[in-house]
Amino acid sequence: MKSYLAVDIGGTFVKSGMVRENGEIVATHKVKTPKTLDDLLHTIQAFCHSRPGVAGIAISCPGAVSDDGVVYGSSAIPYIHGPSVKKLVERRTALPVFVENDANCAGYAEMWKGSARGKKDVLVMVIGTGIGGSVFKNGLLHKGANLHGGEFGYMLLTPDVQDSNDVWSRVASTKALVRKVAKMKQMNPDSILGEDIFKMAESGDQACIQAIDAFYHLLAVGIYNLQYIYDPEIILIGGGISAKEDLIDEIDERLDRILEKIDLAKVKPKIEPCKFRQNANLLGAVYGFMLEHQNREL
């Protein structure tokens, strides 16, 4: 059975894992994200040397990734944007390399072994500091003309646009929730976490209760829009917030309220949490690698 080296490049850590072609993850390891591109390439080389016999390297990273492995856009890791990460790693390791956007990799994991398995038309949302995701049509990843397929967070929810703070990521992400509560309580946003807000709400804090209600409503509005734009079979929600047991019920309730007011709408979005969280990008990167090389062989 073939095994692959999977690498997930994040703003804080670079994670690696050995993933077998049946989807089994047999080893994971992480190190702090290097400060330079050369150090990153050296780190990936070291991962590779510690796992001899792999059939290839599958990389997940932020940014808009082209087919030839150039990472466009911007992120917390500026040095990966511009060069072909794919070609650089291939030169260092002499192995075939696949590189894909991290949210697309999370989507691949769900399509392969997760909550979207067996489905064709799927949206996967990842909610964290912003809102991103991936789009699948007829079971295939849709990257779009400008590699921005799945960038749901840039959607506008208000007709009165003032600045970038009006986009969905800035009003309905977990980071947006933290900013809102911090402003209401005149606190430093860095001193509070999303989990703290939910705990305070459970204790009866009215400011937190109000902010969370608005947060769920804005998520529901965006999901409603996505359903009627694309009409997927299912919309999956990932990111740290997806671990909350009542998340789906809360959004579902807000969707019911919206549908009650808009009598033209008859299709209710089907939403579920993503199956994979911490290792989703590793798993999905390998699935993307396997698909790409399978298509080349055909």
CSV table of C-alpha atoms in Angstrom, one decimal:
chain,number,residue,atom,x,y,z
A,1,MET,CA,0.0,0.0,0.0
A,2,LYS,CA,1.4,3.4,-1.0
A,3,SER,CA,2.0,6.1,1.6
A,4,TYR,CA,2.4,9.8,1.1
A,5,LEU,CA,4.0,12.6,3.1
A,6,ALA,CA,1.3,15.2,3.8
A,7,VAL,CA,2.4,18.7,4.9
A,8,ASP,CA,0.1,21.4,6.2
A,9,ILE,CA,1.7,24.9,6.3
A,10,GLY,CA,0.0,27.2,8.8
A,11,GLY,CA,0.8,30.6,10.1
A,12,THR,CA,1.9,29.2,13.5
A,13,PHE,CA,2.9,25.6,12.8
A,14,VAL,CA,3.9,23.3,9.9
A,15,LYS,CA,2.3,19.9,10.5
A,16,SER,CA,3.3,16.7,8.7
A,17,GLY,CA,1.9,13.2,8.6
A,18,MET,CA,2.2,9.9,6.9
A,19,VAL,CA,-1.0,9.1,5.1
A,20,ARG,CA,-1.8,5.8,3.5
A,21,GLU,CA,-3.7,5.5,0.3
A,22,ASN,CA,-6.7,4.1,2.2
A,23,GLY,CA,-6.9,7.4,4.2
A,24,GLU,CA,-5.2,6.1,7.4
A,25,ILE,CA,-3.0,8.7,9.1
A,26,VAL,CA,-0.2,6.7,10.8
A,27,ALA,CA,2.1,9.5,12.2
A,28,THR,CA,1.9,13.3,12.7
A,29,HIS,CA,4.4,15.8,13.8
A,30,LYS,CA,4.6,19.6,13.9
A,31,VAL,CA,7.2,22.3,14.2
A,32,LYS,CA,6.9,26.1,14.4
A,33,THR,CA,6.5,27.7,11.0
A,34,PRO,CA,9.9,28.7,9.7
A,35,LYS,CA,10.7,32.4,9.1
A,36,THR,CA,12.1,32.0,5.6
A,37,LEU,CA,11.3,30.1,2.4
A,38,ASP,CA,14.7,28.3,2.5
A,39,ASP,CA,14.0,27.2,6.1
A,40,LEU,CA,10.6,25.9,5.1
A,41,LEU,CA,12.0,23.9,2.2
A,42,HIS,CA,14.7,22.5,4.6
A,43,THR,CA,11.9,21.6,7.1
A,44,ILE,CA,9.9,19.7,4.4
A,45,GLN,CA,13.2,17.9,3.3
A,46,ALA,CA,13.7,16.8,6.9
A,47,PHE,CA,10.1,15.5,7.1
A,48,CYS,CA,10.8,13.6,3.9
A,49,HIS,CA,14.0,12.1,5.2
A,50,SER,CA,12.3,10.9,8.4
A,51,ARG,CA,9.7,9.1,6.3
A,52,PRO,CA,11.5,7.2,3.6
A,53,GLY,CA,9.6,5.3,0.9
A,54,VAL,CA,6.8,7.8,0.4
A,55,ALA,CA,5.2,7.9,-3.1
A,56,GLY,CA,4.9,11.7,-3.1
A,57,ILE,CA,4.4,14.9,-1.1
A,58,ALA,CA,1.0,16.5,-0.7
A,59,ILE,CA,1.0,20.1,0.6
A,60,SER,CA,-1.8,22.2,2.1
A,61,CYS,CA,-1.2,26.0,2.4
A,62,PRO,CA,-3.1,29.3,2.6
A,63,GLY,CA,-3.5,31.4,-0.6
A,64,ALA,CA,-4.8,30.8,-4.1
A,65,VAL,CA,-2.8,28.0,-5.6
A,66,SER,CA,-2.5,27.6,-9.4
A,67,ASP,CA,-2.1,24.2,-11.1
A,68,ASP,CA,1.7,24.7,-11.4
A,69,GLY,CA,2.0,25.3,-7.7
A,70,VAL,CA,2.3,29.1,-7.6
A,71,VAL,CA,0.7,30.6,-4.5
A,72,TYR,CA,-1.1,33.9,-5.2
A,73,GLY,CA,-2.8,36.2,-2.7
A,74,SER,CA,-1.6,36.9,0.8
A,75,SER,CA,-1.4,35.3,4.2
A,76,ALA,CA,0.4,35.2,7.5
A,77,ILE,CA,3.3,33.5,5.6
A,78,PRO,CA,4.3,36.2,3.0
A,79,TYR,CA,7.3,34.2,1.6
A,80,ILE,CA,5.2,31.4,0.1
A,81,HIS,CA,3.4,33.8,-2.3
A,82,GLY,CA,5.0,34.3,-5.7
A,83,PRO,CA,7.3,31.3,-6.3
A,84,SER,CA,6.2,27.9,-7.4
A,85,VAL,CA,6.3,26.0,-4.1
A,86,LYS,CA,5.5,22.8,-6.0
A,87,LYS,CA,8.6,23.1,-8.2
A,88,LEU,CA,10.9,24.2,-5.3
A,89,VAL,CA,9.9,21.2,-3.2
A,90,GLU,CA,10.2,18.8,-6.2
A,91,ARG,CA,13.8,20.0,-6.8
A,92,ARG,CA,14.7,19.5,-3.1
A,93,THR,CA,13.2,16.1,-2.7
A,94,ALA,CA,13.1,14.5,-6.2
A,95,LEU,CA,9.5,13.4,-5.5
A,96,PRO,CA,6.2,14.3,-7.2
A,97,VAL,CA,4.5,17.2,-5.3
A,98,PHE,CA,0.9,18.4,-5.1
A,99,VAL,CA,0.0,21.8,-3.6
A,100,GLU,CA,-3.5,23.1,-2.8
A,101,ASN,CA,-5.2,25.7,-0.8
A,102,ASP,CA,-6.0,24.6,2.8
A,103,ALA,CA,-9.7,25.2,2.6
A,104,ASN,CA,-9.9,23.2,-0.6
A,105,CYS,CA,-7.9,20.4,1.2
A,106,ALA,CA,-10.4,20.4,4.0
A,107,GLY,CA,-13.1,20.0,1.4
A,108,TYR,CA,-11.3,17.1,-0.3
A,109,ALA,CA,-11.1,15.3,3.1
A,110,GLU,CA,-14.9,15.6,3.5
A,111,MET,CA,-15.5,14.4,-0.1
A,112,TRP,CA,-13.1,11.4,0.4
A,113,LYS,CA,-13.8,10.1,3.8
A,114,GLY,CA,-16.1,12.6,5.5
A,115,SER,CA,-19.6,14.0,5.7
A,116,ALA,CA,-19.7,14.7,1.9
A,117,ARG,CA,-18.7,11.1,0.8
A,118,GLY,CA,-20.9,9.9,-2.1
A,119,LYS,CA,-22.3,13.4,-2.8
A,120,LYS,CA,-21.7,15.5,-5.9
A,121,ASP,CA,-22.7,19.1,-5.3
A,122,VAL,CA,-21.3,20.3,-2.0
A,123,LEU,CA,-20.1,23.5,-0.3
A,124,VAL,CA,-17.7,23.3,2.6
A,125,MET,CA,-17.3,26.3,4.9
A,126,VAL,CA,-14.4,26.9,7.2
A,127,ILE,CA,-15.1,29.4,9.9
A,128,GLY,CA,-12.3,30.9,12.0
A,129,THR,CA,-10.5,34.2,11.8
A,130,GLY,CA,-12.3,34.6,8.5
A,131,ILE,CA,-14.7,32.5,6.4
A,132,GLY,CA,-13.4,30.4,3.5
A,133,GLY,CA,-14.3,27.2,2.0
A,134,SER,CA,-14.5,25.0,-1.1
A,135,VAL,CA,-17.0,24.3,-3.9
A,136,PHE,CA,-17.6,20.9,-5.5
A,137,LYS,CA,-19.6,20.4,-8.7
A,138,ASN,CA,-20.3,16.9,-9.9
A,139,GLY,CA,-17.8,15.7,-7.4
A,140,LEU,CA,-15.0,17.9,-8.7
A,141,LEU,CA,-13.3,20.8,-7.0
A,142,HIS,CA,-14.3,24.2,-8.6
A,143,LYS,CA,-11.4,26.7,-8.3
A,144,GLY,CA,-12.9,29.4,-10.5
A,145,ALA,CA,-11.5,31.7,-13.2
A,146,ASN,CA,-9.4,33.7,-10.6
A,147,LEU,CA,-8.7,30.8,-8.2
A,148,HIS,CA,-11.3,32.3,-5.8
A,149,GLY,CA,-13.9,29.6,-5.8
A,150,GLY,CA,-15.0,29.1,-2.2
A,151,GLU,CA,-14.0,32.5,-1.0
A,152,PHE,CA,-17.4,33.0,0.6
A,153,GLY,CA,-16.0,35.4,3.2
A,154,TYR,CA,-15.9,38.3,0.6
A,155,MET,CA,-19.7,38.2,0.2
A,156,LEU,CA,-21.5,41.4,1.1
A,157,LEU,CA,-24.5,41.2,3.4
A,158,THR,CA,-25.5,44.9,3.4
A,159,PRO,CA,-26.4,47.3,0.5
A,160,ASP,CA,-24.7,50.2,2.4
A,161,VAL,CA,-21.1,49.3,1.9
A,162,GLN,CA,-18.7,51.5,3.8
A,163,ASP,CA,-15.4,49.5,3.8
A,164,SER,CA,-13.9,46.0,4.1
A,165,ASN,CA,-15.5,45.6,7.5
A,166,ASP,CA,-18.8,44.9,5.8
A,167,VAL,CA,-17.8,41.6,4.1
A,168,TRP,CA,-19.1,38.4,5.6
A,169,SER,CA,-15.7,37.4,7.1
A,170,ARG,CA,-15.6,40.6,9.1
A,171,VAL,CA,-19.1,40.3,10.5
A,172,ALA,CA,-19.8,36.6,11.0
A,173,SER,CA,-16.4,34.9,11.8
A,174,THR,CA,-15.4,33.9,15.3
A,175,LYS,CA,-12.9,36.7,15.2
A,176,ALA,CA,-15.7,39.1,14.4
A,177,LEU,CA,-17.6,37.8,17.4
A,178,VAL,CA,-14.6,38.4,19.6
A,179,ARG,CA,-14.2,42.0,18.2
A,180,LYS,CA,-17.8,42.8,18.8
A,181,VAL,CA,-17.9,41.6,22.4
A,182,ALA,CA,-14.6,43.3,23.2
A,183,LYS,CA,-16.0,46.6,21.9
A,184,MET,CA,-19.2,46.2,23.9
A,185,LYS,CA,-17.2,45.5,27.0
A,186,GLN,CA,-14.4,48.0,26.3
A,187,MET,CA,-11.9,45.2,26.4
A,188,ASN,CA,-8.7,44.4,24.4
A,189,PRO,CA,-9.7,41.8,21.8
A,190,ASP,CA,-6.5,39.9,22.4
A,191,SER,CA,-7.6,39.3,26.0
A,192,ILE,CA,-10.7,37.3,25.1
A,193,LEU,CA,-11.4,34.1,23.2
A,194,GLY,CA,-14.5,32.9,21.4
A,195,GLU,CA,-14.8,30.1,23.9
A,196,ASP,CA,-14.9,32.7,26.7
A,197,ILE,CA,-17.8,34.5,25.1
A,198,PHE,CA,-19.9,31.3,24.9
A,199,LYS,CA,-19.1,30.5,28.5
A,200,MET,CA,-20.1,34.0,29.6
A,201,ALA,CA,-23.4,33.7,27.6
A,202,GLU,CA,-24.1,30.4,29.4
A,203,SER,CA,-23.7,32.3,32.7
A,204,GLY,CA,-26.3,34.9,31.7
A,205,ASP,CA,-24.1,37.7,30.3
A,206,GLN,CA,-26.5,39.7,28.2
A,207,ALA,CA,-23.9,41.4,26.0
A,208,CYS,CA,-22.5,38.0,25.0
A,209,ILE,CA,-26.0,36.5,24.5
A,210,GLN,CA,-26.9,39.4,22.2
A,211,ALA,CA,-23.6,39.1,20.2
A,212,ILE,CA,-23.9,35.4,19.8
A,213,ASP,CA,-27.5,35.7,18.6
A,214,ALA,CA,-26.4,38.2,15.9
A,215,PHE,CA,-23.5,35.9,15.0
A,216,TYR,CA,-25.8,33.0,14.3
A,217,HIS,CA,-28.2,35.2,12.4
A,218,LEU,CA,-25.5,36.5,10.1
A,219,LEU,CA,-24.1,33.0,9.5
A,220,ALA,CA,-27.7,31.9,8.6
A,221,VAL,CA,-28.1,34.8,6.2
A,222,GLY,CA,-24.9,33.9,4.3
A,223,ILE,CA,-25.8,30.2,4.2
A,224,TYR,CA,-29.2,31.1,2.9
A,225,ASN,CA,-27.6,33.1,0.1
A,226,LEU,CA,-25.2,30.3,-0.8
A,227,GLN,CA,-28.0,27.8,-1.0
A,228,TYR,CA,-29.9,29.9,-3.5
A,229,ILE,CA,-26.8,30.8,-5.5
A,230,TYR,CA,-25.5,27.2,-5.9
A,231,ASP,CA,-28.2,24.9,-4.6
A,232,PRO,CA,-25.9,22.2,-3.2
A,233,GLU,CA,-27.0,18.9,-1.7
A,234,ILE,CA,-25.3,19.8,1.6
A,235,ILE,CA,-23.4,22.7,3.2
A,236,LEU,CA,-20.7,21.5,5.7
A,237,ILE,CA,-19.3,23.7,8.4
A,238,GLY,CA,-15.8,23.3,9.7
A,239,GLY,CA,-13.3,25.3,11.8
A,240,GLY,CA,-13.0,25.4,15.5
A,241,ILE,CA,-16.6,26.6,16.0
A,242,SER,CA,-17.9,23.3,14.4
A,243,ALA,CA,-16.9,21.5,17.6
A,244,LYS,CA,-19.9,23.2,19.4
A,245,GLU,CA,-22.6,20.6,19.8
A,246,ASP,CA,-25.5,23.0,19.4
A,247,LEU,CA,-24.0,25.0,16.4
A,248,ILE,CA,-26.0,23.3,13.7
A,249,ASP,CA,-29.3,23.5,15.7
A,250,GLU,CA,-28.7,27.2,16.4
A,251,ILE,CA,-28.1,28.1,12.7
A,252,ASP,CA,-30.9,25.8,11.7
A,253,GLU,CA,-33.3,27.8,14.0
A,254,ARG,CA,-32.2,31.1,12.4
A,255,LEU,CA,-32.7,29.6,8.9
A,256,ASP,CA,-36.3,28.7,9.9
A,257,ARG,CA,-36.9,32.3,11.0
A,258,ILE,CA,-35.6,33.6,7.6
A,259,LEU,CA,-37.7,31.1,5.6
A,260,GLU,CA,-40.8,32.1,7.6
A,261,LYS,CA,-40.4,35.7,6.5
A,262,ILE,CA,-39.5,35.0,2.8
A,263,ASP,CA,-42.4,33.1,1.5
A,264,LEU,CA,-40.9,32.6,-1.9
A,265,ALA,CA,-38.2,30.3,-0.5
A,266,LYS,CA,-39.1,26.7,-0.3
A,267,VAL,CA,-35.6,25.0,-0.1
A,268,LYS,CA,-34.0,24.9,3.3
A,269,PRO,CA,-30.3,24.5,3.3
A,270,LYS,CA,-29.1,21.1,4.7
A,271,ILE,CA,-26.2,21.8,7.0
A,272,GLU,CA,-23.9,19.5,8.9
A,273,PRO,CA,-20.6,19.8,10.7
A,274,CYS,CA,-17.4,18.6,9.0
A,275,LYS,CA,-16.2,15.2,10.1
A,276,PHE,CA,-12.6,16.1,10.1
A,277,ARG,CA,-10.9,18.9,12.1
A,278,GLN,CA,-7.3,18.9,13.1
A,279,ASN,CA,-6.0,16.5,10.4
A,280,ALA,CA,-8.4,17.5,7.6
A,281,ASN,CA,-5.8,19.4,5.6
A,282,LEU,CA,-3.3,16.5,5.7
A,283,LEU,CA,-6.0,14.0,4.6
A,284,GLY,CA,-7.4,16.2,1.9
A,285,ALA,CA,-4.0,17.1,0.4
A,286,VAL,CA,-3.3,13.5,-0.1
A,287,TYR,CA,-6.7,12.9,-1.8
A,288,GLY,CA,-5.9,15.8,-4.1
A,289,PHE,CA,-2.5,14.3,-4.9
A,290,MET,CA,-4.1,10.9,-5.7
A,291,LEU,CA,-6.8,12.5,-7.9
A,292,GLU,CA,-4.3,14.5,-9.9
A,293,HIS,CA,-2.0,11.6,-10.5
A,294,GLN,CA,-4.9,9.3,-11.3
A,295,ASN,CA,-6.1,11.7,-13.9
A,296,ARG,CA,-2.6,12.0,-15.4
A,297,GLU,CA,-2.4,8.2,-15.7
A,298,LEU,CA,-5.7,8.1,-17.5
